[in-house]
PDB file of C-alpha atoms and ligand atoms in Angstrom:
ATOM      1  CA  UNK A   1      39.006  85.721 -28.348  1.00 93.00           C
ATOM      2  CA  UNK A   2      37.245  82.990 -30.354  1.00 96.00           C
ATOM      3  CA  UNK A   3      37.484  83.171 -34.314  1.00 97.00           C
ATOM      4  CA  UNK A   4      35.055  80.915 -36.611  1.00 98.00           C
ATOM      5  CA  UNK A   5      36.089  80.265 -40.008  1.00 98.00           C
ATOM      6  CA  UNK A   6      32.834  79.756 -41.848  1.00 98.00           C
ATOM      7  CA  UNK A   7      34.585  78.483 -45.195  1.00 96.00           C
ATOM      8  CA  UNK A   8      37.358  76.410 -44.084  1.00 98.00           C
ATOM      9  CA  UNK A   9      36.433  73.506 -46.584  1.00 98.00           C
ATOM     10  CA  UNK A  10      35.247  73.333 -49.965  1.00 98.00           C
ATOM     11  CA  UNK A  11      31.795  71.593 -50.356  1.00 98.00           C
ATOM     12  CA  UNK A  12      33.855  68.481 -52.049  1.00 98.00           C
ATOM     13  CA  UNK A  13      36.480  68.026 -49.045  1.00 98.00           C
ATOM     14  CA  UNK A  14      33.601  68.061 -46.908  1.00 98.00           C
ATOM     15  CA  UNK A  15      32.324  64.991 -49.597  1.00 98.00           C
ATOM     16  CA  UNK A  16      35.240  63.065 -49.196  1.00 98.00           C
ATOM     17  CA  UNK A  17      35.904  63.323 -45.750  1.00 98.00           C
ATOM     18  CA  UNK A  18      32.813  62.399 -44.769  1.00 98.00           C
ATOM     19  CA  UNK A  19      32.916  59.954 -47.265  1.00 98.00           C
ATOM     20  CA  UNK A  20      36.407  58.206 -46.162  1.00 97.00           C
ATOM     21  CA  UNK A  21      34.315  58.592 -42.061  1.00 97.00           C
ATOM     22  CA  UNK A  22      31.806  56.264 -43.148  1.00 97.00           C
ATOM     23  CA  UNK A  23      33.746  53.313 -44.386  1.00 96.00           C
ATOM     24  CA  UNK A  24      36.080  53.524 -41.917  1.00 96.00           C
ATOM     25  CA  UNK A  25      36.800  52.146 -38.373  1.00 96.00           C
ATOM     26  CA  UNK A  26      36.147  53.949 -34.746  1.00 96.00           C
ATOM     27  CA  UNK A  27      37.045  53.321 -31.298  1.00 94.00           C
ATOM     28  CA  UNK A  28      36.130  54.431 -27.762  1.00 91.00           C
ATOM     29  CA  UNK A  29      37.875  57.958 -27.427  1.00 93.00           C
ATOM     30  CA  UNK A  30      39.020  57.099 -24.089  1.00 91.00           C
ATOM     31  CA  UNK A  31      41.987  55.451 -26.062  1.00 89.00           C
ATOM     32  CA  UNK A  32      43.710  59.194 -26.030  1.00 86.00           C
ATOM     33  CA  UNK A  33      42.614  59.790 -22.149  1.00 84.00           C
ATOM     34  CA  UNK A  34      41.862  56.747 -20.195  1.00 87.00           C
ATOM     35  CA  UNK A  35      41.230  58.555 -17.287  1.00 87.00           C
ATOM     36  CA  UNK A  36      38.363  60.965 -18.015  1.00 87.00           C
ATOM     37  CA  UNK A  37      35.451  60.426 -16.770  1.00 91.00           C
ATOM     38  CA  UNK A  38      33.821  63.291 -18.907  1.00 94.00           C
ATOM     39  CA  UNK A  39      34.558  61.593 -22.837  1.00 94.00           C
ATOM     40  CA  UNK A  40      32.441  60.013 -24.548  1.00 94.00           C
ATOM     41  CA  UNK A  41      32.883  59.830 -28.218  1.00 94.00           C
ATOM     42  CA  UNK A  42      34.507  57.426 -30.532  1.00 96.00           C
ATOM     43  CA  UNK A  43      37.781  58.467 -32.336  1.00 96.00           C
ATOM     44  CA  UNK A  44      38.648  57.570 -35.851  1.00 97.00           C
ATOM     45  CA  UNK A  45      41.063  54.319 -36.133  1.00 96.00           C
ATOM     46  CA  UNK A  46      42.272  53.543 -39.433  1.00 95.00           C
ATOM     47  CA  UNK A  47      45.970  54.379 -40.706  1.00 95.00           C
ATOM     48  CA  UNK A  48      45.324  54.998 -43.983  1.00 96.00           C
ATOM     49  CA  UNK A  49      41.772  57.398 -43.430  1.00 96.00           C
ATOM     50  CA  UNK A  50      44.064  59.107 -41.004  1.00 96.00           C
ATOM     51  CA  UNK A  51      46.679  59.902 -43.112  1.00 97.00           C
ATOM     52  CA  UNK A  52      44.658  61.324 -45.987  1.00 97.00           C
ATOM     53  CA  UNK A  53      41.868  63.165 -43.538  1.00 98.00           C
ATOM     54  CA  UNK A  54      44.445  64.751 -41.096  1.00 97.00           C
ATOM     55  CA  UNK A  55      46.218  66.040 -44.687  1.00 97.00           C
ATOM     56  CA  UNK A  56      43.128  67.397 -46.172  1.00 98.00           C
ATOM     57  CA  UNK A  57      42.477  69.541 -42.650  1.00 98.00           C
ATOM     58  CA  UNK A  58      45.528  70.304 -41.693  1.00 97.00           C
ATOM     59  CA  UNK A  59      45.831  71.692 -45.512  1.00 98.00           C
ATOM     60  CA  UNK A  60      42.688  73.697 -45.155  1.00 98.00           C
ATOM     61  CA  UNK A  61      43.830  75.152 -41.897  1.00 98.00           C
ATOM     62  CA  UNK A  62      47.545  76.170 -42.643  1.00 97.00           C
ATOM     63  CA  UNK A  63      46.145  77.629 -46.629  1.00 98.00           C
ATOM     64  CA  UNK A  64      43.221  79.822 -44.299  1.00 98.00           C
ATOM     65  CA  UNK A  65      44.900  83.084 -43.711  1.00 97.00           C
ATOM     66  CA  UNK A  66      42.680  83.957 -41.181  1.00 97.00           C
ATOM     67  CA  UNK A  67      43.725  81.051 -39.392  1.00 98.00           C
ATOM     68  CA  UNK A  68      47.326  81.709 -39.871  1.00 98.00           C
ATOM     69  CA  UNK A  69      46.515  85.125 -38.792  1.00 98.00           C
ATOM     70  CA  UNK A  70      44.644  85.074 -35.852  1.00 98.00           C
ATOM     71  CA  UNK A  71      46.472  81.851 -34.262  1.00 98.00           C
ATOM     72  CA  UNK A  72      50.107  81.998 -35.402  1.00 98.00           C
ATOM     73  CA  UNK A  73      50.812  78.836 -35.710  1.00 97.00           C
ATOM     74  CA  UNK A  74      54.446  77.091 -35.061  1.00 95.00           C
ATOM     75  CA  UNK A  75      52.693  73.892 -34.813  1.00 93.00           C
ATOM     76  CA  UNK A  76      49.422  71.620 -35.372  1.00 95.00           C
ATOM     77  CA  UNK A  77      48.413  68.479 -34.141  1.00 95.00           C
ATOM     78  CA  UNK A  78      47.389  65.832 -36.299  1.00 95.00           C
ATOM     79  CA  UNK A  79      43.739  66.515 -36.709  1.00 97.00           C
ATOM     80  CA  UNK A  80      41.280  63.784 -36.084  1.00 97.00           C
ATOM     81  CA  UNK A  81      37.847  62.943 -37.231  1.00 98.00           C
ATOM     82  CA  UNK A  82      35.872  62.357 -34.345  1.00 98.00           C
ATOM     83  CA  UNK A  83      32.555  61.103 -34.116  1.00 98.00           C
ATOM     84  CA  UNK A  84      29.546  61.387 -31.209  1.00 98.00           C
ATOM     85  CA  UNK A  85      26.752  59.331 -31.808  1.00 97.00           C
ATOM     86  CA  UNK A  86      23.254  59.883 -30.054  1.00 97.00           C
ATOM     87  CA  UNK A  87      23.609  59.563 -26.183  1.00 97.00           C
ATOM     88  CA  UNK A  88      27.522  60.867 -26.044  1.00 97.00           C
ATOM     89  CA  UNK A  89      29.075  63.818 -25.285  1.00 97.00           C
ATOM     90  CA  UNK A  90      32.213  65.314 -23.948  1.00 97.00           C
ATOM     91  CA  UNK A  91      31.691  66.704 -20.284  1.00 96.00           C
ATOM     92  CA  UNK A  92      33.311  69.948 -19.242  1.00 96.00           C
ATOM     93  CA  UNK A  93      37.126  69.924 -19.278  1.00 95.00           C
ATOM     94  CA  UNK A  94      39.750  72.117 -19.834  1.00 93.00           C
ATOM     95  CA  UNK A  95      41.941  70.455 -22.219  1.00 95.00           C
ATOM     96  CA  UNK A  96      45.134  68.930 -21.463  1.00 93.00           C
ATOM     97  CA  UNK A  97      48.548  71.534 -21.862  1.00 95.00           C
ATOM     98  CA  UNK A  98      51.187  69.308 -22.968  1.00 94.00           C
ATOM     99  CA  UNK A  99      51.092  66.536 -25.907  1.00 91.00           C
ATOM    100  CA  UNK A 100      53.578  64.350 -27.724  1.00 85.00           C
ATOM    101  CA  UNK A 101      53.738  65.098 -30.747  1.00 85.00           C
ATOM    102  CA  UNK A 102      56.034  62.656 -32.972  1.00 84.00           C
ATOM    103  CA  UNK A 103      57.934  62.293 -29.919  1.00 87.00           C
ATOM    104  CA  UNK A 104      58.521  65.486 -28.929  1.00 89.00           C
ATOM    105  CA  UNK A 105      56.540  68.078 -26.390  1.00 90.00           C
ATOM    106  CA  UNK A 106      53.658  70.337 -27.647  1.00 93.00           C
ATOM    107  CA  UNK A 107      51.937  73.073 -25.834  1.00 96.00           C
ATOM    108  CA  UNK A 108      48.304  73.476 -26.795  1.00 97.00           C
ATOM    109  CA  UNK A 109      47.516  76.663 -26.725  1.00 97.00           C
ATOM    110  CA  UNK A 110      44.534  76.469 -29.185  1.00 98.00           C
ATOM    111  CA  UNK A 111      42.038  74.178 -29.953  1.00 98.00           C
ATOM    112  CA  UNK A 112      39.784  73.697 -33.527  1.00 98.00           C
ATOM    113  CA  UNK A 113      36.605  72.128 -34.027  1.00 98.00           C
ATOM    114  CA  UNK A 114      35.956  71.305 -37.960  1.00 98.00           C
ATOM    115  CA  UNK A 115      32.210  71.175 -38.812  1.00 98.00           C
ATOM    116  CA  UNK A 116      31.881  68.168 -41.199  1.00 98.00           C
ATOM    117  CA  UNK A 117      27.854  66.938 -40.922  1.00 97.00           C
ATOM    118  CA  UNK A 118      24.858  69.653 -41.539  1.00 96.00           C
ATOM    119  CA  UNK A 119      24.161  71.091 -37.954  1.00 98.00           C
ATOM    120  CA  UNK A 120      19.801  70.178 -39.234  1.00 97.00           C
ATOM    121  CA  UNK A 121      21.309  66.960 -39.727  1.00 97.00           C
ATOM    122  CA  UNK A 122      21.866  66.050 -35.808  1.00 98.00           C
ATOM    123  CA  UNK A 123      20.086  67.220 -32.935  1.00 98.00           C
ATOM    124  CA  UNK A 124      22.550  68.568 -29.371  1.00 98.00           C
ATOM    125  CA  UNK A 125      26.056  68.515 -30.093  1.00 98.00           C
ATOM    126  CA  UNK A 126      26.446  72.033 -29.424  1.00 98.00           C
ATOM    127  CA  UNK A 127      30.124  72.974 -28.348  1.00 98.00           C
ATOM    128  CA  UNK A 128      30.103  75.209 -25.031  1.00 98.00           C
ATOM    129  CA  UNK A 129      32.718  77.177 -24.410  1.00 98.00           C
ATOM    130  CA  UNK A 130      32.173  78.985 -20.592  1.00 97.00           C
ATOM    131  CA  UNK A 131      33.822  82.646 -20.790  1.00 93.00           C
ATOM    132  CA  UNK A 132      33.612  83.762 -16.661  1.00 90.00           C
ATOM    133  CA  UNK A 133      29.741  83.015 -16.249  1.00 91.00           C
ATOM    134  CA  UNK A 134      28.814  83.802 -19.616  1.00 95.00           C
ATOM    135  CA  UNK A 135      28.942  81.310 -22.357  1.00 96.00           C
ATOM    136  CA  UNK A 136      28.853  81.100 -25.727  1.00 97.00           C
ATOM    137  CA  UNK A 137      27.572  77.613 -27.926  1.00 98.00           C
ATOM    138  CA  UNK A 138      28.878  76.757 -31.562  1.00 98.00           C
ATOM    139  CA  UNK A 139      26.946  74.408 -33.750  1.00 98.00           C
ATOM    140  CA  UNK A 140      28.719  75.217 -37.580  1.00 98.00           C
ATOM    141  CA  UNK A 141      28.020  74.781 -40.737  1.00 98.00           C
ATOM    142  CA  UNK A 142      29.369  71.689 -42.461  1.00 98.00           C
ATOM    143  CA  UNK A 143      33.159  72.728 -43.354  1.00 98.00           C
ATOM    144  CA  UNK A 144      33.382  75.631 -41.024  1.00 98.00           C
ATOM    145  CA  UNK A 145      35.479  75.786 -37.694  1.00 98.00           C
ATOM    146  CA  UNK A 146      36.112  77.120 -34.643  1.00 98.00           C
ATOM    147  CA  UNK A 147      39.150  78.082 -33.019  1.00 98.00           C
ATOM    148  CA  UNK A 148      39.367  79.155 -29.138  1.00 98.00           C
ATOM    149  CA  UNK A 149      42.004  79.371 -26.429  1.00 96.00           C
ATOM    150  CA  UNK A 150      42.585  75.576 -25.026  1.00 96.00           C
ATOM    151  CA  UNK A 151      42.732  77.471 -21.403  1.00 94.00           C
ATOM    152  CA  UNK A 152      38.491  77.359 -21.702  1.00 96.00           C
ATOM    153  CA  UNK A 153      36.659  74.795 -20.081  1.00 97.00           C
ATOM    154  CA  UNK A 154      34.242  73.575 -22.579  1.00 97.00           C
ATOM    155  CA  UNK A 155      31.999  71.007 -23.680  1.00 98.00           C
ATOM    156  CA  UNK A 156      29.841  68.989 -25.627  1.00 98.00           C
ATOM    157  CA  UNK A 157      26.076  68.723 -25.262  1.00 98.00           C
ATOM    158  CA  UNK A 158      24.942  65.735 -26.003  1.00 98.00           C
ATOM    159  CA  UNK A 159      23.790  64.257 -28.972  1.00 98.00           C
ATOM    160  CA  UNK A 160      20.107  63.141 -29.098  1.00 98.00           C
ATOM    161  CA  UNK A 161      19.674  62.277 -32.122  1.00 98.00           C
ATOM    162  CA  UNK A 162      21.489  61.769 -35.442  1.00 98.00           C
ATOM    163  CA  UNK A 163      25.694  61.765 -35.742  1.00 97.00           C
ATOM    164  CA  UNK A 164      27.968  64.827 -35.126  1.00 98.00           C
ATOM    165  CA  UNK A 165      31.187  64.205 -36.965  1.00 98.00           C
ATOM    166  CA  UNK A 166      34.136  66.877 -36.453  1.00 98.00           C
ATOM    167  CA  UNK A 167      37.234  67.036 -37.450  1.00 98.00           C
ATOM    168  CA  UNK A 168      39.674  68.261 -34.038  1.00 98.00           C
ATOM    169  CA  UNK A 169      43.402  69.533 -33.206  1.00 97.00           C
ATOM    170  CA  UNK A 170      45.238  71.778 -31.254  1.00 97.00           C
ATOM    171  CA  UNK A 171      47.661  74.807 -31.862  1.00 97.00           C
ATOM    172  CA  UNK A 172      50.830  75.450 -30.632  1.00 96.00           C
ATOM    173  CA  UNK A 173      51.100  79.403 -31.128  1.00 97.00           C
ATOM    174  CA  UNK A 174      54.334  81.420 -32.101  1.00 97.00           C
ATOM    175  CA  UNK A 175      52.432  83.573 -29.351  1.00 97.00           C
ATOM    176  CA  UNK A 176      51.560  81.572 -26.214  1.00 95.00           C
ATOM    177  CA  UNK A 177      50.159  84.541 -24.124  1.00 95.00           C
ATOM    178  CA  UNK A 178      46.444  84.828 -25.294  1.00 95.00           C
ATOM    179  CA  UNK A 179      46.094  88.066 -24.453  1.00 95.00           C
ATOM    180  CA  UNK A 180      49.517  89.243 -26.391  1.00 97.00           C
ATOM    181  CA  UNK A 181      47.733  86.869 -29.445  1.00 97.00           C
ATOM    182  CA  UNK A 182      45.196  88.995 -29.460  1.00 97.00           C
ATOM    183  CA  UNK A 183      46.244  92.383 -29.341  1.00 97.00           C
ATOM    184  CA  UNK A 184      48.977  91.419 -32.214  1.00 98.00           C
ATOM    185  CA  UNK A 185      45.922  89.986 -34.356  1.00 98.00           C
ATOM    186  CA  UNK A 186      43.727  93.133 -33.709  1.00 97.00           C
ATOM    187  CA  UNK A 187      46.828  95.402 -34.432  1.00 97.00           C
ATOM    188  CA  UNK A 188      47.600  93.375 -37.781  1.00 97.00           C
ATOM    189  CA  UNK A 189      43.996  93.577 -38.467  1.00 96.00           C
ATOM    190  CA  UNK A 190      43.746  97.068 -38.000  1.00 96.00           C
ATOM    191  CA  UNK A 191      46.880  97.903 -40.010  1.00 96.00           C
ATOM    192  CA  UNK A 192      45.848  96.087 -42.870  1.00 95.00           C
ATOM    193  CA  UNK A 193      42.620  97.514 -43.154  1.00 93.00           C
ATOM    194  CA  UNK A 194      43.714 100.849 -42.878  1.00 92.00           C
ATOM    195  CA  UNK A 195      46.987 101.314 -43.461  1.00 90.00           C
ATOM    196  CA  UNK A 196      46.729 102.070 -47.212  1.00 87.00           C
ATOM    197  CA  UNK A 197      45.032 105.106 -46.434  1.00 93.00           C
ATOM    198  CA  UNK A 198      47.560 106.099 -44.038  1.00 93.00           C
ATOM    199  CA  UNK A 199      50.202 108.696 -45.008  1.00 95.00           C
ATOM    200  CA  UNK A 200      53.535 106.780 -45.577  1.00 94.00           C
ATOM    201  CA  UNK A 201      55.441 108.280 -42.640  1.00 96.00           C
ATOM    202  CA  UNK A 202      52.637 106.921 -40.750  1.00 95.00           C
ATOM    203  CA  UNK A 203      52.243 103.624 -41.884  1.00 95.00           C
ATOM    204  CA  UNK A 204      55.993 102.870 -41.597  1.00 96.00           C
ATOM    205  CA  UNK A 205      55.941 103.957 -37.304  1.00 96.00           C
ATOM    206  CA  UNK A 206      52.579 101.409 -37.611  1.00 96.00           C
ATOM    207  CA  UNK A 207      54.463  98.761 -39.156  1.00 96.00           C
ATOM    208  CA  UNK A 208      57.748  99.516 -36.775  1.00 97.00           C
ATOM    209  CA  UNK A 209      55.047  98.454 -33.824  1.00 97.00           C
ATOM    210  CA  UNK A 210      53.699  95.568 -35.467  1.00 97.00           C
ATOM    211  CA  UNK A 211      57.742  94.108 -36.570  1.00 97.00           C
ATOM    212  CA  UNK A 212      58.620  95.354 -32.715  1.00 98.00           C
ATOM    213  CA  UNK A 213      56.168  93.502 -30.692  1.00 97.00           C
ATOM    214  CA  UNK A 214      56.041  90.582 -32.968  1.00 97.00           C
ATOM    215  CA  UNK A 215      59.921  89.920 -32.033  1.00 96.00           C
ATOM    216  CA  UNK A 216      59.241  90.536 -28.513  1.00 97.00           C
ATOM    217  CA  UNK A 217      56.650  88.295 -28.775  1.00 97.00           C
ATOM    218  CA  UNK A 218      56.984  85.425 -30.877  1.00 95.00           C
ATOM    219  CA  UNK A 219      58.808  82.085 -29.840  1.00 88.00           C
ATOM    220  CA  UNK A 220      60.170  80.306 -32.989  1.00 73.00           C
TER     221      UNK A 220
HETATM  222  O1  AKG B 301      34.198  67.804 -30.326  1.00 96.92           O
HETATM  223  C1  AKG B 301      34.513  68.959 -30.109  1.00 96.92           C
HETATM  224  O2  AKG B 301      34.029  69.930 -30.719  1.00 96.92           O
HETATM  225  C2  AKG B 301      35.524  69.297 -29.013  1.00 96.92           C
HETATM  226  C3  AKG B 301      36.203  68.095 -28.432  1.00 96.92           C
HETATM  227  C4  AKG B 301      37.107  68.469 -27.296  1.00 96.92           C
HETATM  228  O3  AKG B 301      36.817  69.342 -26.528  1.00 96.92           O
HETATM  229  C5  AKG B 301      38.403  67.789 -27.147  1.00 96.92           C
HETATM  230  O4  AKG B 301      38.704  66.848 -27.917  1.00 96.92           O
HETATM  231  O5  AKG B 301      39.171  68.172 -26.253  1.00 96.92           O
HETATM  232 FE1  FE2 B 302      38.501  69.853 -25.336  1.00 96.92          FE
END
């Protein structure tokens, strides 16, 4: 299951992150994975734009309770503004399962894409994501996101013209299993919609299932 988040920033943390993108400095990509042969973008590289930028998303992410509820987070990683100008793209791949993290191991088991240009303002740039043989593309609005399983392979089209400038990060979930995810999000869903028209007795047995599965579920 793939969720977008069409309002994940406010029109003025778009402004200022785009804003603290364009004075500062990039780099080849590659620096995170010399060895693909598929990457070509450039990566932001500047201490202090990283520190307030991966903030500011990680911020919007963890406050987003569809995010929260649909990924169950234990864990992000830093998020990164990333930036493909015209001619680059990021070749299929399936992204890597294991990161360090501050030193210690993290398991990706999601990954995010933050919209932060106009998708008028660029031309490609589209991110694939290849489901079996079908496929679906994602192009958002400026300060929405995307969220899918980091088991996909995926891409991005290239760029031909313009800049495509994204914020990126990956999950660790409480709830590695994609397909358990899923059915826990759809049963949360479902409850919450619904359950204040159940009867009480009902609602409690609901609510027994949810509490139930989410122990045998969830890692810490
Ligand atoms: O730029 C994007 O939307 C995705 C980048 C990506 O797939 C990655 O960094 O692994
Ligand atoms: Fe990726």
């Amino acid at each position: 299951m793939i969720k977008q988040i069409p309002d994940l920033l406010s029109g003025r943390e778009v402004k200022t992150l785009k804003a603290l993108a364009a004075k500062a400095n990039f780099v080849d990509g590659r620096i995170s994975n010399p060895h693909s042969k598929v990457k070509n973008n450039l990566h932001l590289h500047d201490e202090k734009a990283w520190e307030k930028s991966s903030s500011m998303l990680e911020t919007a992410l963890m406050r987003h309770e569809d995010f929260r509820n649909f990924a169950f987070p234990s864990g992000i990683t830093k998020p990164l503004i990333t930036k493909y100008d015209a001619g680059m793209r990021y070749g299929l791949h399936p992204d890597s399962p294991m990161m360090m993290v501050e030193g210690k191991a993290f398991r990706s088991d999601l990954s995010c894409t933050i919209f932060l240009n106009d998708p008028d303002s660029y031309e490609g740039g589209a991110l694939r994501i290849l489901l079996g043989d079908s496929q679906m593309r994602f192009k958002g609005a400026a300060g929405s996101a995307v969220v899918y399983p980091s088991t996909t392979l995926h891409e991005v089209e290239e760029v031909t013209e313009g800049e495509r400038l994204v914020g990126l990060c990956f999950i660790q979930s409480r709830i590695p299993d994609t397909a358990k995810r899923n059915l826990l999000y759809e049963l949360n869903e479902v409850a919450a919609l619904e359950g204040l028209g159940m009867s009480d007795e009902n609602y409690t047995r609901i609510q027994a299932v949810q509490f139930n599965l989410s122990r045998m579920w969830m890692d810490n």
